[in-house]
CSV table of C-alpha atoms in Angstrom, one decimal:
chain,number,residue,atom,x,y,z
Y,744,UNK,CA,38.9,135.7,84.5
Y,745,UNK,CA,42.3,134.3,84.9
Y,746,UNK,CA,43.6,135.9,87.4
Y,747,UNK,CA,46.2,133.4,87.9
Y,748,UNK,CA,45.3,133.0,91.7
Y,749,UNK,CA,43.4,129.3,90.7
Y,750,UNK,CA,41.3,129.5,94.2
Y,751,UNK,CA,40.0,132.9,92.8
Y,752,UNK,CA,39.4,131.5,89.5
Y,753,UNK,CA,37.5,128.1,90.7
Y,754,UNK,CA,35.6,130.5,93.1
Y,755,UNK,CA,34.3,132.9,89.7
Y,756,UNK,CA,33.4,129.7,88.0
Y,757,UNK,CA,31.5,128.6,90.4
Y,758,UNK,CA,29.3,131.9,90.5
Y,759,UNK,CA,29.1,132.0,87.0
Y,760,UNK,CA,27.3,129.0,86.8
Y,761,UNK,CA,24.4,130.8,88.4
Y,762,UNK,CA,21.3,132.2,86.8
Y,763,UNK,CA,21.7,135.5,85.4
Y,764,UNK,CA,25.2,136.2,87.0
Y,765,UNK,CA,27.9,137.0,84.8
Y,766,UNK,CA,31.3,137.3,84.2
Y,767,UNK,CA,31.4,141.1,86.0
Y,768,UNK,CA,28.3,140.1,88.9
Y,769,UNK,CA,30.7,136.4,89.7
Y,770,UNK,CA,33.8,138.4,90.3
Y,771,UNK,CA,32.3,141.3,92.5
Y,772,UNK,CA,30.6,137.8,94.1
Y,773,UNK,CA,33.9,136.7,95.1
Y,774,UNK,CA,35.8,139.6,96.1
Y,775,UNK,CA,32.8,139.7,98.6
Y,776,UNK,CA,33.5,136.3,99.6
Y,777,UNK,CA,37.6,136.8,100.4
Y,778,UNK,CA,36.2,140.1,102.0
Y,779,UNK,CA,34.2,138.2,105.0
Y,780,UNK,CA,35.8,137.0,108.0
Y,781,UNK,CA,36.3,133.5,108.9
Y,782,UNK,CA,32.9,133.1,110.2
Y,783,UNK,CA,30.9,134.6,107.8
Y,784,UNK,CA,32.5,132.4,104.9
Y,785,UNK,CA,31.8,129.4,107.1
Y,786,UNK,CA,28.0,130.4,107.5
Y,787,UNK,CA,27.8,131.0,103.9
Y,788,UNK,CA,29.2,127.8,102.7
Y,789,UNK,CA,27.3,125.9,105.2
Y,790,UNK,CA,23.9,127.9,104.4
Y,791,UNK,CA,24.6,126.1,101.1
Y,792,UNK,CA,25.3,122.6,101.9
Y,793,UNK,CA,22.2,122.6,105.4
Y,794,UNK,CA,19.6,123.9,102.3
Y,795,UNK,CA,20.8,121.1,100.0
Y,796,UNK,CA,20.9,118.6,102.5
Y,797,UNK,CA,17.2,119.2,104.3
Y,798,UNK,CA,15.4,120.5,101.0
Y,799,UNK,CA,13.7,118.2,99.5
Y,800,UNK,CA,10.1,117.8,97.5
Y,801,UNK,CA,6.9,117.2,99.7
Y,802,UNK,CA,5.5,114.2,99.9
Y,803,UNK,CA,1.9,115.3,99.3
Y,804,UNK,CA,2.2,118.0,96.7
Y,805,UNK,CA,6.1,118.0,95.7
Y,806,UNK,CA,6.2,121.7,96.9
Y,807,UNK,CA,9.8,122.4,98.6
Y,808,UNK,CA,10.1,121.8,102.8
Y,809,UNK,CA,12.1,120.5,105.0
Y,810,UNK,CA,9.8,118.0,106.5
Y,811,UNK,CA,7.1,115.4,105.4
Y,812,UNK,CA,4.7,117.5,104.3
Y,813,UNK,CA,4.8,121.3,103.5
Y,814,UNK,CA,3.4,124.3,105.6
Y,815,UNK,CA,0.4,124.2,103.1
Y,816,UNK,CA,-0.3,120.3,103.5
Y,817,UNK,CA,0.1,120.7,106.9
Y,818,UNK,CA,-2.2,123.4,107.6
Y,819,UNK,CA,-5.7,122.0,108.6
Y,820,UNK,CA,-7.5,125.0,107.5
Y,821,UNK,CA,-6.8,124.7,104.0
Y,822,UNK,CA,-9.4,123.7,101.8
Y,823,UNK,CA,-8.7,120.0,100.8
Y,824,UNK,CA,-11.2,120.3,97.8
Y,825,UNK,CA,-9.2,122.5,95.9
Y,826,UNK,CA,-5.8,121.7,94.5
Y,827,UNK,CA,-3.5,124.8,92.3
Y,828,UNK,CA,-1.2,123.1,90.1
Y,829,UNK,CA,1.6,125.0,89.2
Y,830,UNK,CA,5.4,124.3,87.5
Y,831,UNK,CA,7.7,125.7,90.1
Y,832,UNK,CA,7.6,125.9,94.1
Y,833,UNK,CA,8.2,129.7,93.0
Y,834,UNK,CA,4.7,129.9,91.8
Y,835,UNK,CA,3.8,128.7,95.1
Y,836,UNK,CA,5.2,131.4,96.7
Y,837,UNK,CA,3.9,134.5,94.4
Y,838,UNK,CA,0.0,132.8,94.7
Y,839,UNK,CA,0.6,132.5,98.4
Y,840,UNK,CA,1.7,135.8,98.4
Y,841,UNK,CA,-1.5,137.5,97.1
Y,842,UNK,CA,-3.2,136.0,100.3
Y,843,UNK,CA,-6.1,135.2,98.0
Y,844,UNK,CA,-6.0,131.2,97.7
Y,845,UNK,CA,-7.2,129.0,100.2
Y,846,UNK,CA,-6.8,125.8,99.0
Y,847,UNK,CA,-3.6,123.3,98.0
Y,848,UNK,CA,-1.1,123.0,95.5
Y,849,UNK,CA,1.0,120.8,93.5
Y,850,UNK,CA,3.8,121.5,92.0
Y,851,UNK,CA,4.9,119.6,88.9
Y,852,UNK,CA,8.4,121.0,88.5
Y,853,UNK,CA,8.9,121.5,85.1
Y,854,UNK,CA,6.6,121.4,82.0
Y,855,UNK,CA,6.1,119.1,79.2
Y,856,UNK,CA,8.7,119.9,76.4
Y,857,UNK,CA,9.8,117.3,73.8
Y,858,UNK,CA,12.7,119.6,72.9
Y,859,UNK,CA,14.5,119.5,76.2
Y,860,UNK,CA,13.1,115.7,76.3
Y,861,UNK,CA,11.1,116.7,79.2
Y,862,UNK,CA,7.4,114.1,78.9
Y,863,UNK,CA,4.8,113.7,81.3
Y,864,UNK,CA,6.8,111.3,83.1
Y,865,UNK,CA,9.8,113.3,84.1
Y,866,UNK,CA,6.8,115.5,86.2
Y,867,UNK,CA,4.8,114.8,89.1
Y,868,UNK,CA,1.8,114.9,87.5
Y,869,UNK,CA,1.4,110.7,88.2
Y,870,UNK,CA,1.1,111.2,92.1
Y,871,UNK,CA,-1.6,114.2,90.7
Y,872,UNK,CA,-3.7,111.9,89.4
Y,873,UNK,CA,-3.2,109.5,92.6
Y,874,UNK,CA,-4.3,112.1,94.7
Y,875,UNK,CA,-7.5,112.5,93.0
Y,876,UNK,CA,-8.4,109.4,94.0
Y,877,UNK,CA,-10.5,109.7,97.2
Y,878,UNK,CA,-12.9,112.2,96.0
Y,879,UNK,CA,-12.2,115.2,98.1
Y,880,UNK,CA,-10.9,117.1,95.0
Y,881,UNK,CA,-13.7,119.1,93.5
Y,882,UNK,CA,-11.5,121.5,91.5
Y,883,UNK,CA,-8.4,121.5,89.9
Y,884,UNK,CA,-6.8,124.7,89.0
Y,885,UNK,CA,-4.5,124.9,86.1
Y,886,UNK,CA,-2.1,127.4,87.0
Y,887,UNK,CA,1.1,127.1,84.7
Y,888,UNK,CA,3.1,129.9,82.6
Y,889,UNK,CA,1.2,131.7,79.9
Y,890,UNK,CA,3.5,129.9,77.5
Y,891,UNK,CA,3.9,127.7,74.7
Y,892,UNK,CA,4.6,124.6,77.1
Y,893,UNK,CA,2.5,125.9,79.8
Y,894,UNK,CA,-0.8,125.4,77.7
Y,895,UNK,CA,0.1,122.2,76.3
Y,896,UNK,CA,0.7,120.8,80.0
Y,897,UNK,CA,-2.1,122.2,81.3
Y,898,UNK,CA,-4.2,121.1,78.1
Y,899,UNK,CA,-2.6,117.5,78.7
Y,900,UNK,CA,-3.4,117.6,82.0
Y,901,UNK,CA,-6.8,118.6,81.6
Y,902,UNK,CA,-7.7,116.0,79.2
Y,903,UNK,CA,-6.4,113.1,81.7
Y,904,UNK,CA,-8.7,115.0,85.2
Y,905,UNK,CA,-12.1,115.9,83.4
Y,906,UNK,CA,-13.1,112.4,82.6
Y,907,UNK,CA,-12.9,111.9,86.3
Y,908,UNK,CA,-15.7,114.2,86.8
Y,909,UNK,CA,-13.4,117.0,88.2
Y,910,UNK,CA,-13.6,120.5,87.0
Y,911,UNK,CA,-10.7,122.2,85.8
Y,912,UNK,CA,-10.2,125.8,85.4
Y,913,UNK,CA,-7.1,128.0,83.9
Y,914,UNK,CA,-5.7,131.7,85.1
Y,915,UNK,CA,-7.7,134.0,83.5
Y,916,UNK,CA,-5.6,135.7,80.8
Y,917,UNK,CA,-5.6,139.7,79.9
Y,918,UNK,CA,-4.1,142.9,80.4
Y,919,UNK,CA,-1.9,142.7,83.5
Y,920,UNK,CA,-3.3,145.6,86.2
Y,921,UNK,CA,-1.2,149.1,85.7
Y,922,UNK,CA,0.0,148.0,82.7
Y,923,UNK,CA,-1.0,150.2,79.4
Y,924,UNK,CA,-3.2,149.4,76.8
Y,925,UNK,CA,-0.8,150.4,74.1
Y,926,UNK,CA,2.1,148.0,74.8
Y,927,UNK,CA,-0.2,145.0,75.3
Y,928,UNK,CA,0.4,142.3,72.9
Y,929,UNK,CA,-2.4,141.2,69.9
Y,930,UNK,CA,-2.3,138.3,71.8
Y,931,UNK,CA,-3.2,139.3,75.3
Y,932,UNK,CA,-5.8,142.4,74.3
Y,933,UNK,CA,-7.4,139.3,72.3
Y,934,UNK,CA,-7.4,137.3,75.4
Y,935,UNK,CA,-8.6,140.2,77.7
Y,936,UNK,CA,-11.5,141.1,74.9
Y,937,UNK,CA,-12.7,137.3,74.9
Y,938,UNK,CA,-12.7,137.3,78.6
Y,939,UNK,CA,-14.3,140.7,79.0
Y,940,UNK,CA,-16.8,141.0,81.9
Y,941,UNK,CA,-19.9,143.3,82.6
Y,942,UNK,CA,-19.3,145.8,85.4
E,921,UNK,CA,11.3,135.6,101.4
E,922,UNK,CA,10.0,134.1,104.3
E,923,UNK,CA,9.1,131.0,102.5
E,924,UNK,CA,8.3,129.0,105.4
E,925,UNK,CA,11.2,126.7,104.7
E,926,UNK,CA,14.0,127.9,107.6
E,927,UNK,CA,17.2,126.6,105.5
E,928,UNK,CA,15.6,128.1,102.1
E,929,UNK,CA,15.3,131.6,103.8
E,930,UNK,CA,18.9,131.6,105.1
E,931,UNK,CA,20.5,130.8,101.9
E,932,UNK,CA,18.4,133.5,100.1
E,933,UNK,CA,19.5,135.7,102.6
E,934,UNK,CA,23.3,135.0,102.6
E,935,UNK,CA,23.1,135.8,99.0
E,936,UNK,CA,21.3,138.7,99.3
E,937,UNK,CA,24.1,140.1,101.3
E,938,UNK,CA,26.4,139.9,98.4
E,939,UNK,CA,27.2,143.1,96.6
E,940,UNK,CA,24.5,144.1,93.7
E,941,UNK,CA,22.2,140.8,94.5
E,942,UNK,CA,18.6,141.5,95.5
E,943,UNK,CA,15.7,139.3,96.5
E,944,UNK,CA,14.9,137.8,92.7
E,945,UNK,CA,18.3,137.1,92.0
E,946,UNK,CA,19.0,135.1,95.4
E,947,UNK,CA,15.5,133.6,95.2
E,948,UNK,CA,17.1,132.3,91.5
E,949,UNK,CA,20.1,131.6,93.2
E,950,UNK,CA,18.7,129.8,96.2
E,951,UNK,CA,17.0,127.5,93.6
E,952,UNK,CA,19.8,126.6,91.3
E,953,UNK,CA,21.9,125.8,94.5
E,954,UNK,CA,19.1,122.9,95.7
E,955,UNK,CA,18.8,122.1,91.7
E,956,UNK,CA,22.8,120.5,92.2
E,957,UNK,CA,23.4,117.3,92.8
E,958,UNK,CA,24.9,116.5,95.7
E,959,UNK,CA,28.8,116.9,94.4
E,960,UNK,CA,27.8,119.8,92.5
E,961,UNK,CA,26.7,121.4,96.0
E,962,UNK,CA,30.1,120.4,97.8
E,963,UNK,CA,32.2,121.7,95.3
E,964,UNK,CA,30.5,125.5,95.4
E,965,UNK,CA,30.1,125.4,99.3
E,966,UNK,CA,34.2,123.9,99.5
E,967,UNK,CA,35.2,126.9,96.6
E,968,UNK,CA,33.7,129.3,99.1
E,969,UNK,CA,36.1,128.0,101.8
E,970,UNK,CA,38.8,127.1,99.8
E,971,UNK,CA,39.5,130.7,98.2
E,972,UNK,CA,38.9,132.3,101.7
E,973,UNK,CA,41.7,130.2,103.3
E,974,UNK,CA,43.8,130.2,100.7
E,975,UNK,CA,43.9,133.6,99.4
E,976,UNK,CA,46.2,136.2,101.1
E,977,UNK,CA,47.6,139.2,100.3
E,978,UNK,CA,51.2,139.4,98.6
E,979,UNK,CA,54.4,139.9,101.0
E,980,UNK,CA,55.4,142.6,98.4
E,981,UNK,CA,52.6,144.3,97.0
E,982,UNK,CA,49.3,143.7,98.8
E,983,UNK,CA,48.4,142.1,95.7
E,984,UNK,CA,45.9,139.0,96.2
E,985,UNK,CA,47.9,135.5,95.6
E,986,UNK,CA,47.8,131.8,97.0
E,987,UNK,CA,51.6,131.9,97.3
E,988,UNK,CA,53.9,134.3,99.2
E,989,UNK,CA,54.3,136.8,96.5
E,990,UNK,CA,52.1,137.2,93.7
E,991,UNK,CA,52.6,136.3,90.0
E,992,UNK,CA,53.8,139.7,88.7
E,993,UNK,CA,56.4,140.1,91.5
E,994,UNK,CA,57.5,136.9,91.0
E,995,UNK,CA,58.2,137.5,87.7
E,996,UNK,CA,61.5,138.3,86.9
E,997,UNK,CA,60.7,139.8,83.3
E,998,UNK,CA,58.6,142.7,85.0
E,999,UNK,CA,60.0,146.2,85.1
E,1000,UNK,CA,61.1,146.9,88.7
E,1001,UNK,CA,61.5,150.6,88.4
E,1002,UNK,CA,58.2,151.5,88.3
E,1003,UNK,CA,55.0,150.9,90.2
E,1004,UNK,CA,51.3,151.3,89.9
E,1005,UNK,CA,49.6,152.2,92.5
E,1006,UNK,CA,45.9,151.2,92.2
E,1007,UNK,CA,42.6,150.9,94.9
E,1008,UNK,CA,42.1,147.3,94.5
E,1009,UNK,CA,42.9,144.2,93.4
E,1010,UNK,CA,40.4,144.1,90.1
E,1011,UNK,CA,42.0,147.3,89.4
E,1012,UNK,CA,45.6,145.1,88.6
E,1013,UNK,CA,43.3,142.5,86.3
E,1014,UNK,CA,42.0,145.6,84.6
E,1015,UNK,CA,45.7,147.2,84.0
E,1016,UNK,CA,46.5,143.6,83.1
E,1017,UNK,CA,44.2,143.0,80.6
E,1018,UNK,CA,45.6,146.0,78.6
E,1019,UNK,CA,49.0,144.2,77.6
E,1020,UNK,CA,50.5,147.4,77.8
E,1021,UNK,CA,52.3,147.6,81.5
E,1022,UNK,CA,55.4,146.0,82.2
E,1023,UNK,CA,55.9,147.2,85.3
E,1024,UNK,CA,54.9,146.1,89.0
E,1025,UNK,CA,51.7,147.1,91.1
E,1026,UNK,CA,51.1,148.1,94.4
E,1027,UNK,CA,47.9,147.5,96.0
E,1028,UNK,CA,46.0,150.2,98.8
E,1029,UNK,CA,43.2,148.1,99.6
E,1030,UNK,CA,40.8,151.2,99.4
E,1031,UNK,CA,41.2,155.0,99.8
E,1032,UNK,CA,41.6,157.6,102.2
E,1033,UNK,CA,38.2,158.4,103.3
E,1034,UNK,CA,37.5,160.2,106.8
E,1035,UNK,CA,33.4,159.9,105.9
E,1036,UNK,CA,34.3,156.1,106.3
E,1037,UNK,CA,36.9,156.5,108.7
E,1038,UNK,CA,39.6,155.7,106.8
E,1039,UNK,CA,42.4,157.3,107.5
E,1040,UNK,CA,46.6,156.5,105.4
E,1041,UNK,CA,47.3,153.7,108.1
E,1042,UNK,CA,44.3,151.9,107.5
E,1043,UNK,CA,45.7,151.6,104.0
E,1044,UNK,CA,49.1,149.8,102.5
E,1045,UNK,CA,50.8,153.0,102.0
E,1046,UNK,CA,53.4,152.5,104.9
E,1047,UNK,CA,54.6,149.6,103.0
E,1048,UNK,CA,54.6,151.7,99.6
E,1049,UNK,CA,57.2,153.8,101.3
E,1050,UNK,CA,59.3,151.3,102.3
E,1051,UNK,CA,59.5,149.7,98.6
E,1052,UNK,CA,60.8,152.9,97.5
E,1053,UNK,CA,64.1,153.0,100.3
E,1054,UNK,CA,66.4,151.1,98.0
E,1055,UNK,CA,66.2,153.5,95.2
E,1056,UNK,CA,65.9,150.7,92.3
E,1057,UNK,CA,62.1,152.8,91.6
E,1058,UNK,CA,62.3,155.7,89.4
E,1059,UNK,CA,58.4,156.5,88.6
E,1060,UNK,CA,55.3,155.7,90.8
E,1061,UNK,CA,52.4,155.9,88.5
E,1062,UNK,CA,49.2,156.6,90.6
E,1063,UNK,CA,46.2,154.9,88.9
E,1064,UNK,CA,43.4,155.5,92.0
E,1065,UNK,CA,39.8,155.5,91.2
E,1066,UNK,CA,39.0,159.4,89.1
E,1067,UNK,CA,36.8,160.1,92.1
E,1068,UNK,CA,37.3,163.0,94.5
E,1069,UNK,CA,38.8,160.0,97.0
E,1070,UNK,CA,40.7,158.6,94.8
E,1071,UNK,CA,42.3,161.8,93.9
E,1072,UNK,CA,42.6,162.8,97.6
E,1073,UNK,CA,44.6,159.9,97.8
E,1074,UNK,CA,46.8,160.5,94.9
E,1075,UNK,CA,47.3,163.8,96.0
E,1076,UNK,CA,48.4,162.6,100.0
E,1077,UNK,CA,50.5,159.7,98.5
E,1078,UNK,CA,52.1,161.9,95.5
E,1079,UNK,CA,53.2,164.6,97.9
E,1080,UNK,CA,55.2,161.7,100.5
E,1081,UNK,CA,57.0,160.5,97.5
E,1082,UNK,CA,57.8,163.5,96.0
E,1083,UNK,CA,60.7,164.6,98.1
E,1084,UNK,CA,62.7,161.4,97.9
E,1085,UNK,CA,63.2,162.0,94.2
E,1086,UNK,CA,60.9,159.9,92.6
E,1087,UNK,CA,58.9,160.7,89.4
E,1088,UNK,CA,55.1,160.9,90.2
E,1089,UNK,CA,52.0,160.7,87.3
E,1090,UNK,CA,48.5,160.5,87.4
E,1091,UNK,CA,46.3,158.3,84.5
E,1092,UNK,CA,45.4,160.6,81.9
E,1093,UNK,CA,42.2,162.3,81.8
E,1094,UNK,CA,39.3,162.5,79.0
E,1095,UNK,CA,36.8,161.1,76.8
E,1096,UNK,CA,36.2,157.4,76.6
E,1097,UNK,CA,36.9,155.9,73.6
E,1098,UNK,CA,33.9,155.0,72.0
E,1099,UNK,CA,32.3,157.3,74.0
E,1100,UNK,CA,29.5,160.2,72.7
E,1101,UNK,CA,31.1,163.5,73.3
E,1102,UNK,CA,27.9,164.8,73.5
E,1103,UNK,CA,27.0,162.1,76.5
E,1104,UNK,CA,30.4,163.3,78.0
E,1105,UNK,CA,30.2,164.9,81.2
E,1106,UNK,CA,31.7,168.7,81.9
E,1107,UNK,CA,34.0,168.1,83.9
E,1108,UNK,CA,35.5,165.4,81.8
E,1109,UNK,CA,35.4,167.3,78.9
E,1110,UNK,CA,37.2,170.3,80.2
E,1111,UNK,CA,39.5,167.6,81.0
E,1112,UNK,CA,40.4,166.3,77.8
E,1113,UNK,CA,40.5,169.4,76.5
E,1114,UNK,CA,43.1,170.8,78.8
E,1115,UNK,CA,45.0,167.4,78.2
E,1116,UNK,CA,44.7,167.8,74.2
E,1117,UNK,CA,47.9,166.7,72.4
E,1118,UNK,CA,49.1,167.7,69.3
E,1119,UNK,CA,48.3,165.1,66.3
């Protein structure tokens, strides 16, 4: 922006590094900011540094907490014989949101992508495979994006679990509910006519 | 969010309180901050500080600076007979970025609004008045918001002025450029039409 006020300048950049907040979004962001009083822009600037400080990846299932082990982990009425794996601790959230699932998760954060030089290393999916170990898993389900990357990590991942006589299943694919037929993609009425089931 | 992860949920929520932020974009937010590296993390939380205590409002014209008057009154090249009176400090960037004004500003930190309970005192136009006792300004140019509070505000501020023999105007009225006259609102375009000028 250049306003020629530097702290007001470092302040925009700073916000502008965020996802999906431009130029406009960063400086309305900081005008809020030299709006608060001085307790409010302490809380906010130590809200940033507490989450950065006690965040930090699971030990069990590399989901997001602030202790050992994650609310999920923790809980002793989840069903230990199933384990969701997903990319992002955000996935975590929307399947845990549907109040449907019952069972664990683990998060791989991230996907396999040789373009961003992303392999199955830089992901968690080695302490997957550890916990598989014991035998309580009976079902692994394979819950990554719909994408390009998504299918090849899940297909990867696959591969490495079933010889371990584990099942694996994927997301069912097809037209997503209250959506209309006539803006689906080819590729998703295909999927949803492949998958079709008697009623 | 409620994400089960206490320092998670605050940070979403202090950026939810930001102006045109909801719940996806602090959730994104949220995770980009714990995505920093440790530095990274200081450097936003300390910018938040930083621009808080170092930013005040100029000695002169209410105009945001880090110093005790801001860089247009400082500058010695500016036109001092006239001033620009505008709602807020993004409105001087705006003006700025134009090229086209040489003189100074004058900043009202908001609008006389008795819904809000914002009456003239609450706003910088007592010291307005006294920039205008040593007779060195010739033309106030009053560049409030083209809202019924921003012209309520003209209006109060033009009519003070007035009698000590200074020239008053008012931004001029009428279609956008690059605008669609047929998108252009009535009012508007009764506006540039009783504003038409001869070509």
């Amino acid at each position: 922006m250049a306003s020629g006020i530097p702290a007001l300048d470092r302040l925009v950049d700073e916000f502008r590094k965020m996802p999906s907040v431009g130029i406009k979004s960063a400086e309305r962001m900081a005008f809020y900011v030299l709006g608060l009083n001085d307790s409010e822009a302490k809380s906010l600037s130590e809200s940033i540094i507490d989450a950065h400080k006690k965040i930090h990846k699971c030990s069990v299932c590399s989901n997001l907490t602030e202790e050992e082990t994650c609310p999920v982990c923790k809980n002793g009425k989840r069903d230990r014989s199933t384990i969701c794996v997903v990319e992002d601790p955000r996935d975590v959230a929307a399947i845990e949101r549907t109040h449907e699932y019952n069972g664990l998760y683990h998060v791989l954060h991230g996907v396999i992508s040789p373009i961003n030089g992303i392999g199955p290393d830089e992901l968690t999916i080695r302490e997957l495979i550890a916990r598989l170990s014991d035998n309580t898993v009976k079902e692994i389900i394979m819950a990554t994006n719909p994408t390009v990357e998504g299918e090849a990590t899940a297909m990867y991942i696959s591969r490495l679990i079933k010889p371990m006589g584990i099942s694996v299943s994927r997301l069912a694919y097809g037209i997503p509910v209250g959506a209309d037929l006539e803006y689906a993609d080819e590729v998703t009425l295909s999927r949803a006519l492949e998958g079709r089931r008697e009623i």
